[in-house]
Amino acid sequence: NSIHRNIILIHCTARNRHPMTAANKSLSAAILFLSRSSSSFIQGTARDNKKMVHTSTKLFGTVQKGPTQRLSPPIPRREEDRVVYAGISPEGWDAKMPRQSNESTEKLLDPAVPIPDPYGWLRDDKRESKEVLDYLKAENEYSQSVTEHLKGLQDTLYEEFLSSIQETDYTTPRPRGNYWYYTRTFQGSSYTTYCRAPKTTDTYAIDWDGTKESPILPEEEVYLDVNELAKDKSYCSVGSVKTSPSKTLIAYIVDYSGDEKYEMHVKNLETGEDVALYEVGSDKLLEV
């Protein structure tokens, strides 16, 4: 007898970085029932797990089984002769590239051992490979195809999550030099706004009417608006934000690609000039 197992997978994602804000219109929730036997995989839906739809593995194609038509899952090609080496630097390896962490006390394998890496071609740090981009596009189209029937549930969950938070809000002001520093969020905006206000006493009193137009403290100044940085960008994540001792400059790091490599910027708070830092003697952005 075949042994069947049912698995419920709930997966929630958002296209923007802050899924709880009104700017995010595509919080996705997928509920897939997978029924597995010893001989085949059957994929169904949460609406009617009795009406199962068989899927094939035809690359980038569609499959028609009965009244339901869906894209088939894309399958990336394999490079069976592609390897990476674990151990000492192989011949021709860039000496500047580390082979292990600085904290490691273990000896490296000698000679180096080849490790199969058939999907290594999918790595494209510059995001320019047409083949890789086409594959990722096909993956997204397949995902949208198999979760299309959940659009109503996505909207319901989005509104439910949204109702549990206060979108227009602020953090507790913290003293730093002659200023109080805090951040604000606004309904309809996906990202944080960094603010400060002059510190005239050691205490403060907040008289805020709850609107986005009303300042949290008198003479409030916005010194970094991440919503402005994110304009026309498909991704934006700001890391550390630090002020200079003179409080006239800030340094911050920002990732526009999602690869967790951050550009370094310095902004003049008096003039508004924002300068990206480059490696010495190079036109390559300085990244951390």
mmCIF file of C-alpha atoms in Angstrom:
data_model
loop_
_atom_site.group_PDB
_atom_site.id
_atom_site.type_symbol
_atom_site.label_atom_id
_atom_site.label_comp_id
_atom_site.label_asym_id
_atom_site.label_seq_id
_atom_site.Cartn_x
_atom_site.Cartn_y
_atom_site.Cartn_z
ATOM 1 C CA ASN A 1 0.000 0.000 0.000
ATOM 2 C CA SER A 2 1.168 3.522 -0.816
ATOM 3 C CA ILE A 3 1.784 5.834 2.109
ATOM 4 C CA HIS A 4 0.284 9.297 1.586
ATOM 5 C CA ARG A 5 1.343 12.441 3.425
ATOM 6 C CA ASN A 6 -0.459 15.782 3.341
ATOM 7 C CA ILE A 7 1.543 18.920 3.968
ATOM 8 C CA ILE A 8 0.107 22.411 4.401
ATOM 9 C CA LEU A 9 2.506 25.189 3.548
ATOM 10 C CA ILE A 10 1.637 28.808 4.226
ATOM 11 C CA HIS A 11 4.042 31.246 2.679
ATOM 12 C CA CYS A 12 3.655 35.020 3.010
ATOM 13 C CA THR A 13 5.861 37.463 1.097
ATOM 14 C CA ALA A 14 5.805 41.136 0.103
ATOM 15 C CA ARG A 15 7.358 42.968 -2.817
ATOM 16 C CA ASN A 16 8.279 45.929 -0.675
ATOM 17 C CA ARG A 17 10.557 45.631 2.327
ATOM 18 C CA HIS A 18 7.894 46.633 4.868
ATOM 19 C CA PRO A 19 4.833 44.414 4.389
ATOM 20 C CA MET A 20 2.755 46.130 7.055
ATOM 21 C CA THR A 21 2.425 49.458 5.239
ATOM 22 C CA ALA A 22 -0.280 50.638 2.882
ATOM 23 C CA ALA A 23 2.201 51.045 0.015
ATOM 24 C CA ASN A 24 2.536 47.316 -0.252
ATOM 25 C CA LYS A 25 -0.218 46.054 -2.488
ATOM 26 C CA SER A 26 1.036 42.564 -3.056
ATOM 27 C CA LEU A 27 1.431 40.652 0.183
ATOM 28 C CA SER A 28 1.301 37.107 -1.159
ATOM 29 C CA ALA A 29 -0.043 34.129 0.746
ATOM 30 C CA ALA A 30 0.175 30.675 -0.787
ATOM 31 C CA ILE A 31 -1.526 27.647 0.636
ATOM 32 C CA LEU A 32 -0.530 24.484 -1.177
ATOM 33 C CA PHE A 33 -1.645 20.997 -0.371
ATOM 34 C CA LEU A 34 0.899 18.467 -1.546
ATOM 35 C CA SER A 35 -0.134 14.846 -1.574
ATOM 36 C CA ARG A 36 2.797 12.502 -1.949
ATOM 37 C CA SER A 37 2.677 8.800 -2.743
ATOM 38 C CA SER A 38 5.514 6.406 -3.380
ATOM 39 C CA SER A 39 5.152 6.816 -7.129
ATOM 40 C CA SER A 40 3.998 10.352 -7.928
ATOM 41 C CA PHE A 41 3.465 13.940 -6.770
ATOM 42 C CA ILE A 42 0.005 15.477 -6.985
ATOM 43 C CA GLN A 43 -0.582 19.184 -6.499
ATOM 44 C CA GLY A 44 -3.916 20.663 -5.505
ATOM 45 C CA THR A 45 -5.409 23.807 -4.019
ATOM 46 C CA ALA A 46 -6.831 24.877 -0.672
ATOM 47 C CA ARG A 47 -10.209 25.624 -2.195
ATOM 48 C CA ASP A 48 -10.802 22.058 -3.306
ATOM 49 C CA ASN A 49 -8.155 19.509 -2.532
ATOM 50 C CA LYS A 50 -10.297 16.840 -4.128
ATOM 51 C CA LYS A 51 -9.851 18.324 -7.595
ATOM 52 C CA MET A 52 -6.173 17.626 -8.056
ATOM 53 C CA VAL A 53 -4.159 18.832 -11.053
ATOM 54 C CA HIS A 54 -1.176 16.840 -12.317
ATOM 55 C CA THR A 55 1.832 18.956 -13.342
ATOM 56 C CA SER A 56 4.680 18.045 -15.638
ATOM 57 C CA THR A 57 8.303 19.204 -15.595
ATOM 58 C CA LYS A 58 8.393 20.609 -19.118
ATOM 59 C CA LEU A 59 10.793 23.587 -19.130
ATOM 60 C CA PHE A 60 9.088 27.000 -19.413
ATOM 61 C CA GLY A 61 6.017 25.404 -20.974
ATOM 62 C CA THR A 62 2.383 24.934 -20.039
ATOM 63 C CA VAL A 63 0.575 21.791 -19.156
ATOM 64 C CA GLN A 64 -3.086 21.058 -19.859
ATOM 65 C CA LYS A 65 -4.811 18.439 -17.731
ATOM 66 C CA GLY A 66 -8.556 18.652 -17.846
ATOM 67 C CA PRO A 67 -10.157 22.100 -17.431
ATOM 68 C CA THR A 68 -7.214 23.673 -15.567
ATOM 69 C CA GLN A 69 -4.185 25.072 -17.393
ATOM 70 C CA ARG A 70 -1.069 26.190 -15.566
ATOM 71 C CA LEU A 71 2.558 26.859 -16.311
ATOM 72 C CA SER A 72 4.837 23.945 -15.631
ATOM 73 C CA PRO A 73 7.674 24.553 -13.148
ATOM 74 C CA PRO A 74 10.853 25.760 -14.882
ATOM 75 C CA ILE A 75 13.874 23.486 -14.583
ATOM 76 C CA PRO A 76 17.360 25.040 -14.704
ATOM 77 C CA ARG A 77 20.012 23.275 -16.724
ATOM 78 C CA ARG A 78 22.858 21.507 -14.961
ATOM 79 C CA GLU A 79 26.570 21.850 -15.706
ATOM 80 C CA GLU A 80 27.758 18.447 -14.587
ATOM 81 C CA ASP A 81 31.456 19.263 -15.024
ATOM 82 C CA ARG A 82 31.286 22.480 -12.975
ATOM 83 C CA VAL A 83 33.003 22.337 -9.552
ATOM 84 C CA VAL A 84 34.175 24.543 -6.701
ATOM 85 C CA TYR A 85 37.230 23.670 -4.622
ATOM 86 C CA ALA A 86 37.322 23.229 -0.856
ATOM 87 C CA GLY A 87 40.781 23.574 0.657
ATOM 88 C CA ILE A 88 43.951 25.371 -0.329
ATOM 89 C CA SER A 89 43.907 27.845 -3.191
ATOM 90 C CA PRO A 90 43.738 25.998 -6.520
ATOM 91 C CA GLU A 91 46.082 27.001 -9.314
ATOM 92 C CA GLY A 92 45.206 30.402 -10.748
ATOM 93 C CA TRP A 93 43.117 31.447 -7.739
ATOM 94 C CA ASP A 94 43.116 35.147 -6.843
ATOM 95 C CA ALA A 95 45.326 35.403 -3.745
ATOM 96 C CA LYS A 96 43.159 38.232 -2.388
ATOM 97 C CA MET A 97 40.130 35.955 -2.205
ATOM 98 C CA PRO A 98 39.884 34.323 1.262
ATOM 99 C CA ARG A 99 39.716 30.555 1.540
ATOM 100 C CA GLN A 100 38.383 30.506 5.130
ATOM 101 C CA SER A 101 37.246 32.844 7.892
ATOM 102 C CA ASN A 102 39.800 34.843 9.843
ATOM 103 C CA GLU A 103 38.732 33.099 13.060
ATOM 104 C CA SER A 104 39.204 29.563 11.738
ATOM 105 C CA THR A 105 42.071 27.536 13.225
ATOM 106 C CA GLU A 106 41.450 24.468 11.061
ATOM 107 C CA LYS A 107 43.971 23.416 8.415
ATOM 108 C CA LEU A 108 42.794 23.700 4.830
ATOM 109 C CA LEU A 109 42.422 20.530 2.791
ATOM 110 C CA ASP A 110 45.562 19.823 0.771
ATOM 111 C CA PRO A 111 45.108 19.047 -2.030
ATOM 112 C CA ALA A 112 41.849 20.933 -2.550
ATOM 113 C CA VAL A 113 38.751 18.783 -3.038
ATOM 114 C CA PRO A 114 36.409 19.510 -5.973
ATOM 115 C CA ILE A 115 32.748 19.897 -4.989
ATOM 116 C CA PRO A 116 30.066 19.542 -7.688
ATOM 117 C CA ASP A 117 28.384 22.868 -8.436
ATOM 118 C CA PRO A 118 25.966 22.162 -11.320
ATOM 119 C CA TYR A 119 23.858 25.267 -10.674
ATOM 120 C CA GLY A 120 26.743 27.668 -10.103
ATOM 121 C CA TRP A 121 25.990 29.396 -13.413
ATOM 122 C CA LEU A 122 22.897 30.917 -11.789
ATOM 123 C CA ARG A 123 25.080 33.268 -9.769
ATOM 124 C CA ASP A 124 25.320 36.610 -11.540
ATOM 125 C CA ASP A 125 26.469 39.409 -9.246
ATOM 126 C CA LYS A 126 25.997 42.012 -11.975
ATOM 127 C CA ARG A 127 22.466 40.785 -12.737
ATOM 128 C CA GLU A 128 23.048 41.077 -16.461
ATOM 129 C CA SER A 129 22.894 37.459 -17.678
ATOM 130 C CA LYS A 130 19.864 37.076 -19.950
ATOM 131 C CA GLU A 131 19.686 33.339 -19.249
ATOM 132 C CA VAL A 132 19.599 33.846 -15.482
ATOM 133 C CA LEU A 133 17.089 36.697 -15.707
ATOM 134 C CA ASP A 134 14.850 34.655 -18.022
ATOM 135 C CA TYR A 135 14.954 31.738 -15.592
ATOM 136 C CA LEU A 136 14.041 33.946 -12.609
ATOM 137 C CA LYS A 137 11.224 35.498 -14.639
ATOM 138 C CA ALA A 138 9.904 32.016 -15.436
ATOM 139 C CA GLU A 139 10.043 31.102 -11.725
ATOM 140 C CA ASN A 140 8.014 34.194 -10.842
ATOM 141 C CA GLU A 141 5.463 33.487 -13.560
ATOM 142 C CA TYR A 142 5.078 29.907 -12.348
ATOM 143 C CA SER A 143 4.626 31.061 -8.741
ATOM 144 C CA GLN A 144 1.963 33.561 -9.788
ATOM 145 C CA SER A 145 0.237 30.920 -11.875
ATOM 146 C CA VAL A 146 -0.151 28.350 -9.087
ATOM 147 C CA THR A 147 -1.238 30.971 -6.510
ATOM 148 C CA GLU A 148 -3.505 33.054 -8.748
ATOM 149 C CA HIS A 149 -6.635 31.619 -7.128
ATOM 150 C CA LEU A 150 -5.471 32.960 -3.735
ATOM 151 C CA LYS A 151 -5.749 36.645 -4.678
ATOM 152 C CA GLY A 152 -8.807 37.115 -2.468
ATOM 153 C CA LEU A 153 -7.030 35.502 0.481
ATOM 154 C CA GLN A 154 -3.974 37.701 -0.112
ATOM 155 C CA ASP A 155 -6.107 40.844 0.135
ATOM 156 C CA THR A 156 -7.873 39.565 3.249
ATOM 157 C CA LEU A 157 -4.595 38.769 5.030
ATOM 158 C CA TYR A 158 -3.075 42.082 3.984
ATOM 159 C CA GLU A 159 -5.973 44.064 5.428
ATOM 160 C CA GLU A 160 -5.960 41.927 8.582
ATOM 161 C CA PHE A 161 -2.245 42.517 9.196
ATOM 162 C CA LEU A 162 -2.594 46.202 8.386
ATOM 163 C CA SER A 163 -5.429 46.673 10.873
ATOM 164 C CA SER A 164 -3.209 45.525 13.749
ATOM 165 C CA ILE A 165 -0.560 48.254 13.431
ATOM 166 C CA GLN A 166 -0.354 52.019 13.670
ATOM 167 C CA GLU A 167 1.160 53.135 10.381
ATOM 168 C CA THR A 168 1.761 56.808 11.235
ATOM 169 C CA ASP A 169 3.998 56.489 14.273
ATOM 170 C CA TYR A 170 7.375 57.440 15.789
ATOM 171 C CA THR A 171 10.126 55.997 17.957
ATOM 172 C CA THR A 172 11.164 57.363 21.342
ATOM 173 C CA PRO A 173 13.479 60.391 20.911
ATOM 174 C CA ARG A 174 17.057 59.737 22.076
ATOM 175 C CA PRO A 175 19.536 62.489 23.050
ATOM 176 C CA ARG A 176 22.742 62.828 21.064
ATOM 177 C CA GLY A 177 24.695 66.049 21.461
ATOM 178 C CA ASN A 178 22.447 69.044 20.961
ATOM 179 C CA TYR A 179 19.649 67.086 19.278
ATOM 180 C CA TRP A 180 16.902 64.564 19.959
ATOM 181 C CA TYR A 181 17.024 61.791 17.353
ATOM 182 C CA TYR A 182 14.092 59.560 16.350
ATOM 183 C CA THR A 183 12.447 57.956 13.334
ATOM 184 C CA ARG A 184 8.957 58.240 11.895
ATOM 185 C CA THR A 185 6.728 56.126 9.667
ATOM 186 C CA PHE A 186 3.754 57.395 7.697
ATOM 187 C CA GLN A 187 0.614 55.797 6.340
ATOM 188 C CA GLY A 188 1.073 55.161 2.643
ATOM 189 C CA SER A 189 4.895 55.184 2.816
ATOM 190 C CA SER A 190 6.909 51.979 2.920
ATOM 191 C CA TYR A 191 10.116 53.199 4.510
ATOM 192 C CA THR A 192 11.451 54.981 7.571
ATOM 193 C CA THR A 193 12.113 58.699 7.868
ATOM 194 C CA TYR A 194 15.014 59.783 10.113
ATOM 195 C CA CYS A 195 14.333 62.947 12.111
ATOM 196 C CA ARG A 196 15.902 65.145 14.759
ATOM 197 C CA ALA A 197 14.966 68.218 16.760
ATOM 198 C CA PRO A 198 17.048 70.715 18.796
ATOM 199 C CA LYS A 199 17.694 69.640 22.408
ATOM 200 C CA THR A 200 17.181 72.732 24.550
ATOM 201 C CA THR A 201 16.587 70.896 27.842
ATOM 202 C CA ASP A 202 17.274 67.467 29.292
ATOM 203 C CA THR A 203 13.595 66.548 29.032
ATOM 204 C CA TYR A 204 11.001 66.899 26.317
ATOM 205 C CA ALA A 205 7.237 67.068 26.033
ATOM 206 C CA ILE A 206 5.461 65.609 23.007
ATOM 207 C CA ASP A 207 2.356 67.416 21.822
ATOM 208 C CA TRP A 208 1.503 65.412 18.702
ATOM 209 C CA ASP A 209 -1.961 65.315 17.160
ATOM 210 C CA GLY A 210 -1.401 61.964 15.421
ATOM 211 C CA THR A 211 -1.186 63.309 11.863
ATOM 212 C CA LYS A 212 1.758 62.962 9.470
ATOM 213 C CA GLU A 213 1.935 66.742 9.093
ATOM 214 C CA SER A 214 2.340 67.392 12.817
ATOM 215 C CA PRO A 215 5.962 67.341 14.140
ATOM 216 C CA ILE A 216 6.829 65.130 17.085
ATOM 217 C CA LEU A 217 9.072 67.808 18.635
ATOM 218 C CA PRO A 218 9.377 71.534 17.846
ATOM 219 C CA GLU A 219 11.662 72.462 14.921
ATOM 220 C CA GLU A 220 11.692 68.901 13.643
ATOM 221 C CA GLU A 221 14.197 68.267 10.829
ATOM 222 C CA VAL A 222 14.212 65.338 8.405
ATOM 223 C CA TYR A 223 17.826 64.388 7.777
ATOM 224 C CA LEU A 224 17.295 61.146 5.815
ATOM 225 C CA ASP A 225 14.108 60.035 4.069
ATOM 226 C CA VAL A 226 14.459 56.442 2.913
ATOM 227 C CA ASN A 227 11.285 56.811 0.849
ATOM 228 C CA GLU A 228 13.171 59.313 -1.326
ATOM 229 C CA LEU A 229 16.130 56.939 -1.680
ATOM 230 C CA ALA A 230 13.777 54.122 -2.728
ATOM 231 C CA LYS A 231 12.093 56.056 -5.548
ATOM 232 C CA ASP A 232 12.361 54.188 -8.867
ATOM 233 C CA LYS A 233 14.219 51.353 -7.114
ATOM 234 C CA SER A 234 12.973 47.759 -7.053
ATOM 235 C CA TYR A 235 14.733 47.218 -3.710
ATOM 236 C CA CYS A 236 16.073 49.459 -0.955
ATOM 237 C CA SER A 237 17.482 48.622 2.460
ATOM 238 C CA VAL A 238 19.325 51.162 4.612
ATOM 239 C CA GLY A 239 21.729 49.826 7.204
ATOM 240 C CA SER A 240 23.606 51.930 9.748
ATOM 241 C CA VAL A 241 23.065 55.695 9.848
ATOM 242 C CA LYS A 242 25.660 57.667 11.846
ATOM 243 C CA THR A 243 26.094 61.387 12.476
ATOM 244 C CA SER A 244 29.465 63.145 12.542
ATOM 245 C CA PRO A 245 30.745 64.778 15.767
ATOM 246 C CA SER A 246 29.888 68.163 14.249
ATOM 247 C CA LYS A 247 26.317 66.901 13.568
ATOM 248 C CA THR A 248 26.538 68.469 10.083
ATOM 249 C CA LEU A 249 27.235 65.217 8.222
ATOM 250 C CA ILE A 250 25.770 61.732 8.240
ATOM 251 C CA ALA A 251 27.207 58.496 6.896
ATOM 252 C CA TYR A 252 24.906 55.674 5.899
ATOM 253 C CA ILE A 253 24.981 52.426 3.968
ATOM 254 C CA VAL A 254 22.316 51.318 1.492
ATOM 255 C CA ASP A 255 21.655 48.161 -0.519
ATOM 256 C CA TYR A 256 19.759 48.638 -3.803
ATOM 257 C CA SER A 257 20.047 45.089 -5.137
ATOM 258 C CA GLY A 258 19.211 42.738 -2.260
ATOM 259 C CA ASP A 259 22.600 41.011 -2.343
ATOM 260 C CA GLU A 260 23.521 42.469 1.075
ATOM 261 C CA LYS A 261 26.381 44.466 -0.420
ATOM 262 C CA TYR A 262 25.954 48.015 0.830
ATOM 263 C CA GLU A 263 27.099 51.236 -0.806
ATOM 264 C CA MET A 264 28.570 53.862 1.525
ATOM 265 C CA HIS A 265 27.283 57.435 1.345
ATOM 266 C CA VAL A 266 28.024 60.717 3.109
ATOM 267 C CA LYS A 267 25.365 63.437 3.210
ATOM 268 C CA ASN A 268 25.910 67.099 4.089
ATOM 269 C CA LEU A 269 22.955 68.096 6.263
ATOM 270 C CA GLU A 270 23.525 71.805 5.668
ATOM 271 C CA THR A 271 23.556 71.665 1.855
ATOM 272 C CA GLY A 272 21.744 68.360 1.219
ATOM 273 C CA GLU A 273 24.597 67.115 -0.974
ATOM 274 C CA ASP A 274 24.798 63.309 -0.981
ATOM 275 C CA VAL A 275 28.051 61.665 -2.125
ATOM 276 C CA ALA A 276 28.665 57.967 -2.778
ATOM 277 C CA LEU A 277 32.138 56.735 -1.776
ATOM 278 C CA TYR A 278 34.417 54.942 -4.245
ATOM 279 C CA GLU A 279 37.444 52.743 -3.813
ATOM 280 C CA VAL A 280 40.703 54.689 -3.889
ATOM 281 C CA GLY A 281 41.964 55.087 -7.444
ATOM 282 C CA SER A 282 38.960 53.274 -8.901
ATOM 283 C CA ASP A 283 35.537 53.982 -10.354
ATOM 284 C CA LYS A 284 34.101 51.080 -8.350
ATOM 285 C CA LEU A 285 31.704 51.928 -5.530
ATOM 286 C CA LEU A 286 32.999 51.226 -2.036
ATOM 287 C CA GLU A 287 30.883 48.371 -0.658
ATOM 288 C CA VAL A 288 30.608 46.700 2.729
#
